[in-house]
Amino acid sequence: MASFTQRGVVLLLVCWAALCAGDTPANCMYEDIRGTWTFYETERSGDNTINCDTLGPIVHTKTFTLSFPNTVMDELNNEGTWTLLYNQGFEVTINERSYFAFSYYEGSWGNAVSSCDRTFNGWSRDKTVRNWSCFVGNKTTPVAPRPTSRVTVGESQLQHQYHNDHNMIHNINTMQTSWTAKAYPQHEKYTVQEMLNRGGGVGSMLTSPPTPAPATPEQKARVSLLPDNFDWRDISGQNYVTPVRDQGSCGSCFAFASMALVESRIKIATQNQRSDVFSPQVIFLCETFILLKDVVSCSVLAQGCAGGFAYMIAGRYAQDQGLVAESCNTYTALDDPCNTDASCGRTYVSDYEYLGGYYGACNEEIMLQALVENGPLSVGYMVFDDFSNYEGGIYHHTGTKNEFNPFEATSHAVLVVGYGVEPTTGEKFWTVKNSWGSDWGEDGYFRIRRGTNECAFETMALDVTAIP
Ligand SMILES: *[C@@H]1O[C@H](CO)[C@@H](O)[C@H](O)[C@H]1NC(C)=O
Ligand SMILES: *[C@@H]1O[C@H](CO)[C@@H](O)[C@H](O)[C@H]1NC(C)=O
């Protein structure tokens, strides 16, 4: 069986060959994962530098039954929780331990087959994050192998220079009045591949993204008490959001959204006494790190330039390893060898969760409440070609196509910082920090239609508790 490192190295080489697509090719759904699993676990003697490429002797064999919506039970009827990570793998929390593994697959992009009844070697650790082991999971009932059936843009087309489509921009601006589009000359320095990367990479886009969970009467009642307009950039004159950054040409949006989330949470927790800018590079270069055998400073929980998820970075990685300052490891948007100074201070999170407790429990109401009570939230949503040309207003997908560039929908990660209602039209919106520079959109921000799950915006919000 290919170890995760071997897989990582392959992905890295694939990135260097500029074929990089987001995430892993695994495509495992809720019903594939739900059921009874056996976890084969090694001795609990490691720390957070543990390397699970090879499993080592199995010391514990655990049976976990994962049921709807997010309950886990072991053979002694102890209860815990679980969540899917999109279509990539799953996390189980029970008996004071947390287990995460990516779903197994063979092959590479374009011709991969997922075996959703198996995992790659994963990581298990206790609540204190000091007591680590490795494990592999096998489901007791088989799941039929699933070929990845994405149609991807041809490789030669990906290397073409990106062009603004002035005709599409004109169409957007004449067909509706909610938002305006414009040409961004600075985008033309990128190839089509790089523009797709900026939107998160086409990797593991779900063919049918989840719908929001229905709001409970209790959730609705709580939301009715919230203000009509809210913005973390101006709470009685205080700004709790750090400056907009530019991720450049690579698929590191998930790292930028993660850093932005923890940065805001630290500002809120310290009432702006601290204003950190954390380094997305640490995560971005994870595969390089494995090559350099420096697992401490790097995350095996993401696929570097090939993408990843804020849940794994602002959540699990920030809890396991902590984040370092930008000055400690400057972001380059390149596959540079990493050089995090081991003496740099680290900032941790004590808790992280998909809103509602698991992937699938999100909705507008729960996002509004968490946003006001806890702070900005990291959100994943779908980017279409019209979005790149957003200038201002309240975005919704118009269905217009860029004629020059074979653009596919991608899965992007951003930070939602506020919400409101447009006074003249009554249209509800979210206010969102992007990572495409401050010369894009509304000073680096955009607004997007709220309450209708526009571009799956209300299905995957992440909350963390940062430790200042
Ligand atoms: C880790 O926790 C287990 C109990 O789950 C305990 O038996 C073991 O001694 C701990 N290991 C270390 C290194 O603390
Ligand atoms: C898990 O299942 C796979 C495939 O059926 C098998 O090759 C592997 O040996 C199993 N792992 C363990 C630890 O039993």
Tab-separated table of C-alpha atoms in Angstrom, residues 27-414:
chain	number	residue	atom	x	y	z
A	27	ASN	CA	-14.418	10.891	-3.467
A	28	CYS	CA	-16.178	9.307	-0.479
A	29	MET	CA	-19.701	10.207	0.553
A	30	TYR	CA	-21.507	10.165	3.866
A	31	GLU	CA	-23.206	6.827	3.203
A	32	ASP	CA	-19.865	5.240	2.248
A	33	ILE	CA	-18.337	6.127	5.608
A	34	ARG	CA	-21.337	5.587	7.887
A	35	GLY	CA	-21.265	2.078	9.428
A	36	THR	CA	-18.930	-0.052	11.535
A	37	TRP	CA	-15.155	0.303	11.306
A	38	THR	CA	-12.197	-1.507	12.818
A	39	PHE	CA	-9.320	0.810	13.705
A	40	TYR	CA	-5.900	-0.867	13.991
A	41	GLU	CA	-3.808	1.363	16.234
A	42	THR	CA	-0.110	1.354	17.173
A	43	GLU	CA	1.379	1.916	20.602
A	44	ARG	CA	0.431	5.258	22.147
A	45	SER	CA	3.993	6.364	22.665
A	46	GLY	CA	4.509	9.112	20.091
A	47	ASP	CA	4.399	12.901	20.260
A	48	ASN	CA	3.367	15.399	17.587
A	49	THR	CA	6.461	14.604	15.515
A	50	ILE	CA	5.118	11.088	14.900
A	51	ASN	CA	5.537	9.705	11.386
A	52	CYS	CA	2.736	7.370	10.309
A	53	ASP	CA	4.093	6.489	6.852
A	54	THR	CA	4.619	2.960	8.088
A	55	LEU	CA	2.244	1.678	10.677
A	56	GLY	CA	4.361	-0.388	13.058
A	57	PRO	CA	3.016	-3.144	15.339
A	58	ILE	CA	-0.726	-3.008	16.065
A	59	VAL	CA	-1.402	-2.788	19.809
A	60	HIS	CA	-5.039	-1.713	19.959
A	61	THR	CA	-7.934	-2.941	17.842
A	62	LYS	CA	-11.041	-0.801	18.234
A	63	THR	CA	-14.509	-1.196	16.790
A	64	PHE	CA	-16.333	2.068	16.108
A	65	THR	CA	-19.852	2.331	14.769
A	66	LEU	CA	-20.483	5.643	13.000
A	67	SER	CA	-24.163	6.527	12.809
A	68	PHE	CA	-26.491	9.354	11.821
A	69	PRO	CA	-25.981	12.211	12.154
A	70	ASN	CA	-22.612	12.312	13.940
A	71	THR	CA	-22.615	9.712	16.755
A	72	VAL	CA	-19.883	7.125	17.264
A	73	MET	CA	-20.091	4.171	19.623
A	74	ASP	CA	-17.323	1.742	20.560
A	75	GLU	CA	-17.659	-1.925	21.564
A	76	LEU	CA	-18.281	-0.858	25.198
A	77	ASN	CA	-21.051	1.578	24.217
A	78	ASN	CA	-18.919	4.645	24.951
A	79	GLU	CA	-20.164	7.522	22.821
A	80	GLY	CA	-18.344	10.093	20.748
A	81	THR	CA	-18.736	12.156	17.589
A	82	TRP	CA	-17.537	11.982	13.992
A	83	THR	CA	-17.493	14.156	10.916
A	84	LEU	CA	-16.740	13.740	7.273
A	85	LEU	CA	-14.053	16.014	5.833
A	86	TYR	CA	-15.867	16.968	2.614
A	87	ASN	CA	-15.332	13.870	0.422
A	88	GLN	CA	-11.724	13.329	1.549
A	89	GLY	CA	-11.721	11.393	4.789
A	90	PHE	CA	-13.184	11.481	8.279
A	91	GLU	CA	-12.439	12.325	11.903
A	92	VAL	CA	-13.632	10.377	14.946
A	93	THR	CA	-13.529	11.772	18.506
A	94	ILE	CA	-14.170	9.271	21.292
A	95	ASN	CA	-12.730	8.216	24.670
A	96	GLU	CA	-10.658	11.408	24.919
A	97	ARG	CA	-8.921	10.639	21.609
A	98	SER	CA	-9.246	12.069	18.134
A	99	TYR	CA	-8.565	9.996	15.009
A	100	PHE	CA	-8.174	11.355	11.488
A	101	ALA	CA	-7.376	9.558	8.241
A	102	PHE	CA	-7.797	10.255	4.541
A	103	SER	CA	-9.914	7.817	2.554
A	104	TYR	CA	-7.949	5.315	0.483
A	105	TYR	CA	-7.590	5.566	-3.279
A	106	GLU	CA	-5.353	4.261	-6.002
A	107	GLY	CA	-4.275	5.956	-9.202
A	108	SER	CA	-3.884	9.650	-9.795
A	109	TRP	CA	-5.995	12.495	-11.026
A	110	GLY	CA	-8.141	11.566	-13.995
A	111	ASN	CA	-8.003	7.826	-13.369
A	112	ALA	CA	-8.284	7.344	-9.607
A	113	VAL	CA	-10.426	4.744	-7.883
A	114	SER	CA	-11.552	5.405	-4.292
A	115	SER	CA	-11.870	2.564	-1.807
A	116	CYS	CA	-14.114	4.264	0.712
A	117	ASP	CA	-14.122	1.226	3.028
A	118	ARG	CA	-10.405	1.753	3.808
A	119	THR	CA	-8.233	4.608	5.000
A	120	PHE	CA	-4.609	5.539	4.457
A	121	ASN	CA	-2.538	5.491	7.610
A	122	GLY	CA	-3.925	8.179	9.892
A	123	TRP	CA	-3.086	9.937	13.138
A	124	SER	CA	-4.597	9.437	16.573
A	125	ARG	CA	-3.884	11.562	19.625
A	126	ASP	CA	-5.416	12.312	22.972
A	127	LYS	CA	-7.104	15.522	24.115
A	128	THR	CA	-3.861	16.976	25.457
A	129	VAL	CA	-2.287	16.541	21.981
A	130	ARG	CA	0.746	14.929	23.678
A	131	ASN	CA	-0.043	11.229	23.368
A	132	TRP	CA	0.078	10.039	19.750
A	133	SER	CA	-0.275	6.834	17.755
A	134	CYS	CA	-0.894	5.793	14.145
A	135	PHE	CA	-3.852	3.807	12.886
A	136	VAL	CA	-5.535	2.450	9.802
A	137	GLY	CA	-9.270	1.932	9.440
A	138	ASN	CA	-11.118	-0.849	7.634
A	139	LYS	CA	-14.877	-0.875	7.327
A	140	THR	CA	-16.513	-4.166	8.239
A	141	THR	CA	-18.897	-3.970	5.271
A	142	PRO	CA	-17.408	-3.459	1.810
A	143	VAL	CA	-18.111	-0.344	-0.273
A	144	ALA	CA	-17.938	-0.706	-4.047
A	145	PRO	CA	-14.799	0.949	-5.477
A	146	ARG	CA	-15.651	4.323	-7.011
A	147	PRO	CA	-13.809	5.670	-10.050
A	148	THR	CA	-13.274	9.439	-10.026
A	149	SER	CA	-15.270	10.606	-12.960
A	150	ARG	CA	-14.294	14.240	-13.298
A	151	VAL	CA	-13.910	15.720	-16.707
A	152	THR	CA	-10.963	18.061	-16.420
A	153	VAL	CA	-9.788	20.825	-18.650
A	154	GLY	CA	-7.160	19.647	-21.137
A	155	GLU	CA	-3.592	20.145	-20.013
A	156	SER	CA	-2.580	22.271	-22.999
A	157	GLN	CA	-5.494	24.630	-22.380
A	158	LEU	CA	-4.410	25.010	-18.779
A	159	GLN	CA	-1.103	26.474	-19.893
A	160	HIS	CA	-2.770	29.215	-21.950
A	161	GLN	CA	-2.567	32.748	-20.671
A	162	TYR	CA	-5.760	33.863	-18.930
A	163	HIS	CA	-7.781	36.562	-20.722
A	164	ASN	CA	-10.526	38.799	-19.443
A	165	ASP	CA	-13.631	38.246	-21.555
A	166	HIS	CA	-15.013	41.767	-22.162
A	167	ASN	CA	-18.119	40.335	-23.760
A	168	MET	CA	-18.918	38.298	-20.648
A	169	ILE	CA	-18.289	41.362	-18.471
A	170	HIS	CA	-20.682	43.382	-20.634
A	171	ASN	CA	-23.306	40.642	-20.367
A	172	ILE	CA	-23.012	40.457	-16.587
A	173	ASN	CA	-23.443	44.232	-16.335
A	174	THR	CA	-26.510	44.374	-18.581
A	175	MET	CA	-28.399	41.260	-17.440
A	176	GLN	CA	-28.729	42.192	-13.753
A	177	THR	CA	-28.182	45.113	-11.364
A	178	SER	CA	-27.208	43.340	-8.167
A	179	TRP	CA	-23.450	43.368	-8.846
A	180	THR	CA	-21.010	44.782	-11.366
A	181	ALA	CA	-18.104	43.152	-13.180
A	182	LYS	CA	-14.911	44.622	-14.587
A	183	ALA	CA	-11.721	43.454	-16.291
A	184	TYR	CA	-8.708	42.880	-14.062
A	185	PRO	CA	-5.575	43.416	-16.201
A	186	GLN	CA	-3.472	41.939	-13.366
A	187	HIS	CA	-5.179	38.560	-13.900
A	188	GLU	CA	-3.661	38.313	-17.381
A	189	LYS	CA	-0.240	37.595	-15.922
A	190	TYR	CA	-1.628	34.196	-14.851
A	191	THR	CA	-2.222	31.038	-16.866
A	192	VAL	CA	-5.652	29.393	-16.828
A	193	GLN	CA	-4.192	26.827	-14.422
A	194	GLU	CA	-3.038	29.552	-12.053
A	195	MET	CA	-6.414	31.298	-12.167
A	196	LEU	CA	-8.082	27.976	-11.302
A	197	ASN	CA	-5.603	27.563	-8.440
A	198	ARG	CA	-6.514	31.006	-7.103
A	199	GLY	CA	-10.088	29.776	-6.841
A	200	GLY	CA	-9.048	26.660	-4.923
A	201	GLY	CA	-8.196	24.277	-7.767
A	202	VAL	CA	-10.707	22.058	-9.531
A	203	GLY	CA	-9.691	19.010	-7.537
A	204	SER	CA	-12.433	17.495	-5.518
A	205	MET	CA	-15.436	19.588	-6.468
A	206	LEU	CA	-18.526	17.661	-5.522
A	207	THR	CA	-20.879	17.132	-8.416
A	208	SER	CA	-23.771	17.852	-6.069
A	209	PRO	CA	-22.704	19.953	-3.073
A	210	PRO	CA	-24.622	19.460	0.176
A	211	THR	CA	-27.675	21.521	0.976
A	212	PRO	CA	-27.902	23.453	4.267
A	213	ALA	CA	-29.515	21.702	7.218
A	214	PRO	CA	-33.088	22.895	7.884
A	215	ALA	CA	-33.158	25.582	10.593
A	216	THR	CA	-34.737	24.569	13.878
A	217	PRO	CA	-37.353	26.846	15.528
A	218	GLU	CA	-34.767	27.526	18.236
A	219	GLN	CA	-32.152	28.643	15.678
A	220	LYS	CA	-34.725	30.898	14.016
A	221	ALA	CA	-35.728	32.446	17.345
A	222	ARG	CA	-32.115	33.261	18.230
A	223	VAL	CA	-31.463	34.841	14.849
A	224	SER	CA	-34.474	37.129	15.225
A	225	LEU	CA	-32.635	38.824	18.112
A	226	LEU	CA	-29.519	39.620	16.056
A	227	PRO	CA	-28.840	43.025	14.444
A	228	ASP	CA	-29.797	43.540	10.757
A	229	ASN	CA	-26.262	44.558	9.856
A	230	PHE	CA	-22.997	43.414	11.405
A	231	ASP	CA	-19.333	43.760	10.475
A	232	TRP	CA	-16.244	42.702	12.459
A	233	ARG	CA	-14.287	45.503	10.755
A	234	ASP	CA	-16.288	48.045	12.727
A	235	ILE	CA	-17.478	47.067	16.191
A	236	SER	CA	-17.824	50.420	17.967
A	237	GLY	CA	-14.963	51.711	15.818
A	238	GLN	CA	-12.694	48.683	16.428
A	239	ASN	CA	-11.485	46.503	13.524
A	240	TYR	CA	-10.980	42.819	14.335
A	241	VAL	CA	-9.971	41.729	10.836
A	242	THR	CA	-6.357	41.697	9.590
A	243	PRO	CA	-5.376	43.246	6.198
A	244	VAL	CA	-6.300	41.501	2.932
A	245	ARG	CA	-3.482	39.443	1.403
A	246	ASP	CA	-2.804	38.000	-2.063
A	247	GLN	CA	-2.263	34.260	-2.421
A	248	GLY	CA	-0.668	34.671	-5.883
A	249	SER	CA	-0.792	31.842	-8.379
A	250	CYS	CA	-1.187	28.777	-6.220
A	251	GLY	CA	-4.056	26.860	-4.626
A	252	SER	CA	-3.389	27.971	-1.067
A	253	CYS	CA	-6.707	29.727	-0.380
A	254	PHE	CA	-7.445	27.245	2.392
A	255	ALA	CA	-4.237	28.285	4.170
A	256	PHE	CA	-5.025	32.011	3.804
A	257	ALA	CA	-8.595	31.528	5.039
A	258	SER	CA	-7.205	29.535	7.974
A	259	MET	CA	-4.658	32.188	8.962
A	260	ALA	CA	-7.262	34.961	8.573
A	261	LEU	CA	-9.635	33.041	10.850
A	262	VAL	CA	-7.136	32.524	13.669
A	263	GLU	CA	-5.775	36.091	13.258
A	264	SER	CA	-9.262	37.548	13.790
A	265	ARG	CA	-9.972	35.252	16.720
A	266	ILE	CA	-6.736	36.323	18.441
A	267	LYS	CA	-7.606	40.001	17.889
A	268	ILE	CA	-11.053	39.448	19.413
A	269	ALA	CA	-9.751	37.404	22.357
A	270	THR	CA	-7.153	40.064	23.213
A	271	GLN	CA	-9.345	43.092	22.369
A	272	ASN	CA	-6.807	44.045	19.720
A	273	GLN	CA	-3.835	43.880	22.060
A	274	ARG	CA	-2.433	41.288	19.647
A	275	SER	CA	-2.615	41.631	15.873
A	276	ASP	CA	-0.798	38.642	14.379
A	277	VAL	CA	-0.171	37.813	10.765
A	278	PHE	CA	0.422	34.075	10.515
A	279	SER	CA	2.408	32.264	7.828
A	280	PRO	CA	0.412	30.253	5.272
A	281	GLN	CA	3.728	28.959	3.914
A	282	VAL	CA	4.111	26.413	6.675
A	283	ILE	CA	1.110	24.536	5.405
A	284	PHE	CA	1.666	25.219	1.756
A	285	LEU	CA	5.026	23.475	1.769
A	286	CYS	CA	4.071	20.405	3.667
A	287	GLU	CA	5.124	17.902	1.056
A	288	THR	CA	8.531	19.506	0.778
A	289	PHE	CA	8.825	19.107	4.486
A	290	ILE	CA	8.287	15.417	4.293
A	291	LEU	CA	11.089	15.242	1.764
A	292	LEU	CA	13.262	17.153	4.207
A	293	LYS	CA	12.091	14.899	7.032
A	294	ASP	CA	11.011	17.881	9.052
A	295	VAL	CA	7.529	16.837	9.975
A	296	VAL	CA	7.262	19.115	12.993
A	297	SER	CA	7.074	22.355	11.097
A	298	CYS	CA	4.790	21.090	8.455
A	299	SER	CA	1.369	19.648	7.937
A	300	VAL	CA	0.709	16.219	6.527
A	301	LEU	CA	-2.947	17.158	6.838
A	302	ALA	CA	-3.028	19.088	3.570
A	303	GLN	CA	-1.719	18.556	0.082
A	304	GLY	CA	0.471	21.660	-0.123
A	305	CYS	CA	0.069	23.370	-3.448
A	306	ALA	CA	-2.418	20.659	-4.370
A	307	GLY	CA	-4.915	22.090	-1.910
A	308	GLY	CA	-6.508	21.230	1.378
A	309	PHE	CA	-9.210	22.297	3.795
A	310	ALA	CA	-9.387	24.992	6.454
A	311	TYR	CA	-10.813	22.363	8.829
A	312	MET	CA	-7.454	20.576	8.762
A	313	ILE	CA	-5.321	23.729	9.027
A	314	ALA	CA	-7.108	26.317	11.208
A	315	GLY	CA	-8.507	23.309	13.063
A	316	ARG	CA	-6.481	20.164	13.427
A	317	TYR	CA	-3.040	21.491	12.416
A	318	ALA	CA	-3.357	24.630	14.576
A	319	GLN	CA	-4.296	22.405	17.512
A	320	ASP	CA	-1.586	19.788	16.858
A	321	GLN	CA	1.368	21.956	15.827
A	322	GLY	CA	0.408	25.622	16.175
A	323	LEU	CA	0.815	28.497	13.729
A	324	VAL	CA	3.902	30.716	13.344
A	325	ALA	CA	4.201	34.398	12.405
A	326	GLU	CA	4.555	35.410	8.769
A	327	SER	CA	7.986	36.898	9.608
A	328	CYS	CA	9.083	33.426	10.718
A	329	ASN	CA	8.424	31.868	7.320
A	330	THR	CA	7.569	34.372	4.588
A	331	TYR	CA	4.961	33.336	2.015
A	332	THR	CA	6.382	33.065	-1.501
A	333	ALA	CA	3.601	31.269	-3.450
A	334	LEU	CA	6.354	28.925	-4.660
A	335	ASP	CA	7.464	25.436	-3.781
A	336	ASP	CA	10.498	26.761	-1.946
A	337	PRO	CA	12.244	24.591	0.589
A	338	CYS	CA	10.794	25.605	3.898
A	339	ASN	CA	12.808	27.214	6.638
A	340	THR	CA	10.692	27.735	9.705
A	341	ASP	CA	12.888	28.789	12.595
A	342	ALA	CA	12.283	26.230	15.355
A	343	SER	CA	12.546	28.998	17.956
A	344	CYS	CA	9.525	30.865	16.559
A	345	GLY	CA	6.575	31.127	18.931
A	346	ARG	CA	3.469	29.140	18.066
A	347	THR	CA	-0.208	29.962	18.433
A	348	TYR	CA	-2.691	27.147	19.022
A	349	VAL	CA	-6.427	26.586	18.893
A	350	SER	CA	-8.104	24.647	21.694
A	351	ASP	CA	-11.175	23.651	19.707
A	352	TYR	CA	-12.489	23.530	16.169
A	353	GLU	CA	-15.702	22.342	14.565
A	354	TYR	CA	-17.865	22.536	11.513
A	355	LEU	CA	-20.796	24.692	12.592
A	356	GLY	CA	-23.496	22.479	14.014
A	357	GLY	CA	-20.876	19.906	15.083
A	358	TYR	CA	-20.272	18.058	11.809
A	359	TYR	CA	-20.073	18.512	8.043
A	360	GLY	CA	-23.697	18.675	6.907
A	361	ALA	CA	-25.169	20.601	9.874
A	362	CYS	CA	-24.530	24.132	8.539
A	363	ASN	CA	-27.161	26.715	7.614
A	364	GLU	CA	-27.624	30.490	7.438
A	365	GLU	CA	-29.046	30.776	10.964
A	366	ILE	CA	-26.239	28.909	12.671
A	367	MET	CA	-23.674	30.956	10.715
A	368	LEU	CA	-25.288	34.263	11.734
A	369	GLN	CA	-25.306	33.328	15.386
A	370	ALA	CA	-21.722	32.016	15.473
A	371	LEU	CA	-20.490	35.005	13.489
A	372	VAL	CA	-21.934	37.517	15.965
A	373	GLU	CA	-21.135	35.539	19.121
A	374	ASN	CA	-17.707	34.088	18.273
A	375	GLY	CA	-16.153	36.006	15.370
A	376	PRO	CA	-15.415	35.648	11.651
A	377	LEU	CA	-15.818	32.150	10.167
A	378	SER	CA	-13.948	30.304	7.465
A	379	VAL	CA	-16.284	29.224	4.652
A	380	GLY	CA	-15.892	27.008	1.582
A	381	TYR	CA	-17.979	27.694	-1.566
A	382	MET	CA	-17.984	27.271	-5.334
A	383	VAL	CA	-16.220	29.736	-7.619
A	384	PHE	CA	-17.453	30.098	-11.214
A	385	ASP	CA	-15.802	32.075	-14.005
A	386	ASP	CA	-17.994	35.175	-13.600
A	387	PHE	CA	-16.758	35.567	-10.009
A	388	SER	CA	-13.174	36.456	-11.060
A	389	ASN	CA	-14.494	39.668	-12.632
A	390	TYR	CA	-16.500	40.776	-9.578
A	391	GLU	CA	-16.158	44.527	-9.015
A	392	GLY	CA	-18.776	45.339	-6.381
A	393	GLY	CA	-22.333	44.770	-5.197
A	394	ILE	CA	-24.010	41.571	-4.039
A	395	TYR	CA	-22.715	38.625	-6.053
A	396	HIS	CA	-24.811	35.753	-7.337
A	397	HIS	CA	-23.766	33.351	-10.085
A	398	THR	CA	-25.073	34.633	-13.426
A	399	GLY	CA	-24.313	31.535	-15.486
A	400	THR	CA	-22.268	33.580	-17.981
A	401	LYS	CA	-19.174	31.890	-19.405
A	402	ASN	CA	-15.732	33.222	-20.174
A	403	GLU	CA	-15.301	32.331	-23.866
A	404	PHE	CA	-11.498	32.437	-23.816
A	405	ASN	CA	-10.727	30.263	-20.841
A	406	PRO	CA	-11.991	26.747	-20.162
A	407	PHE	CA	-12.936	27.555	-16.588
A	408	GLU	CA	-14.437	24.953	-14.277
A	409	ALA	CA	-16.131	25.493	-10.939
A	410	THR	CA	-13.598	25.324	-8.108
A	411	SER	CA	-13.877	25.005	-4.355
A	412	HIS	CA	-12.594	28.193	-2.719
A	413	ALA	CA	-12.042	29.089	0.950
A	414	VAL	CA	-12.552	32.583	2.406
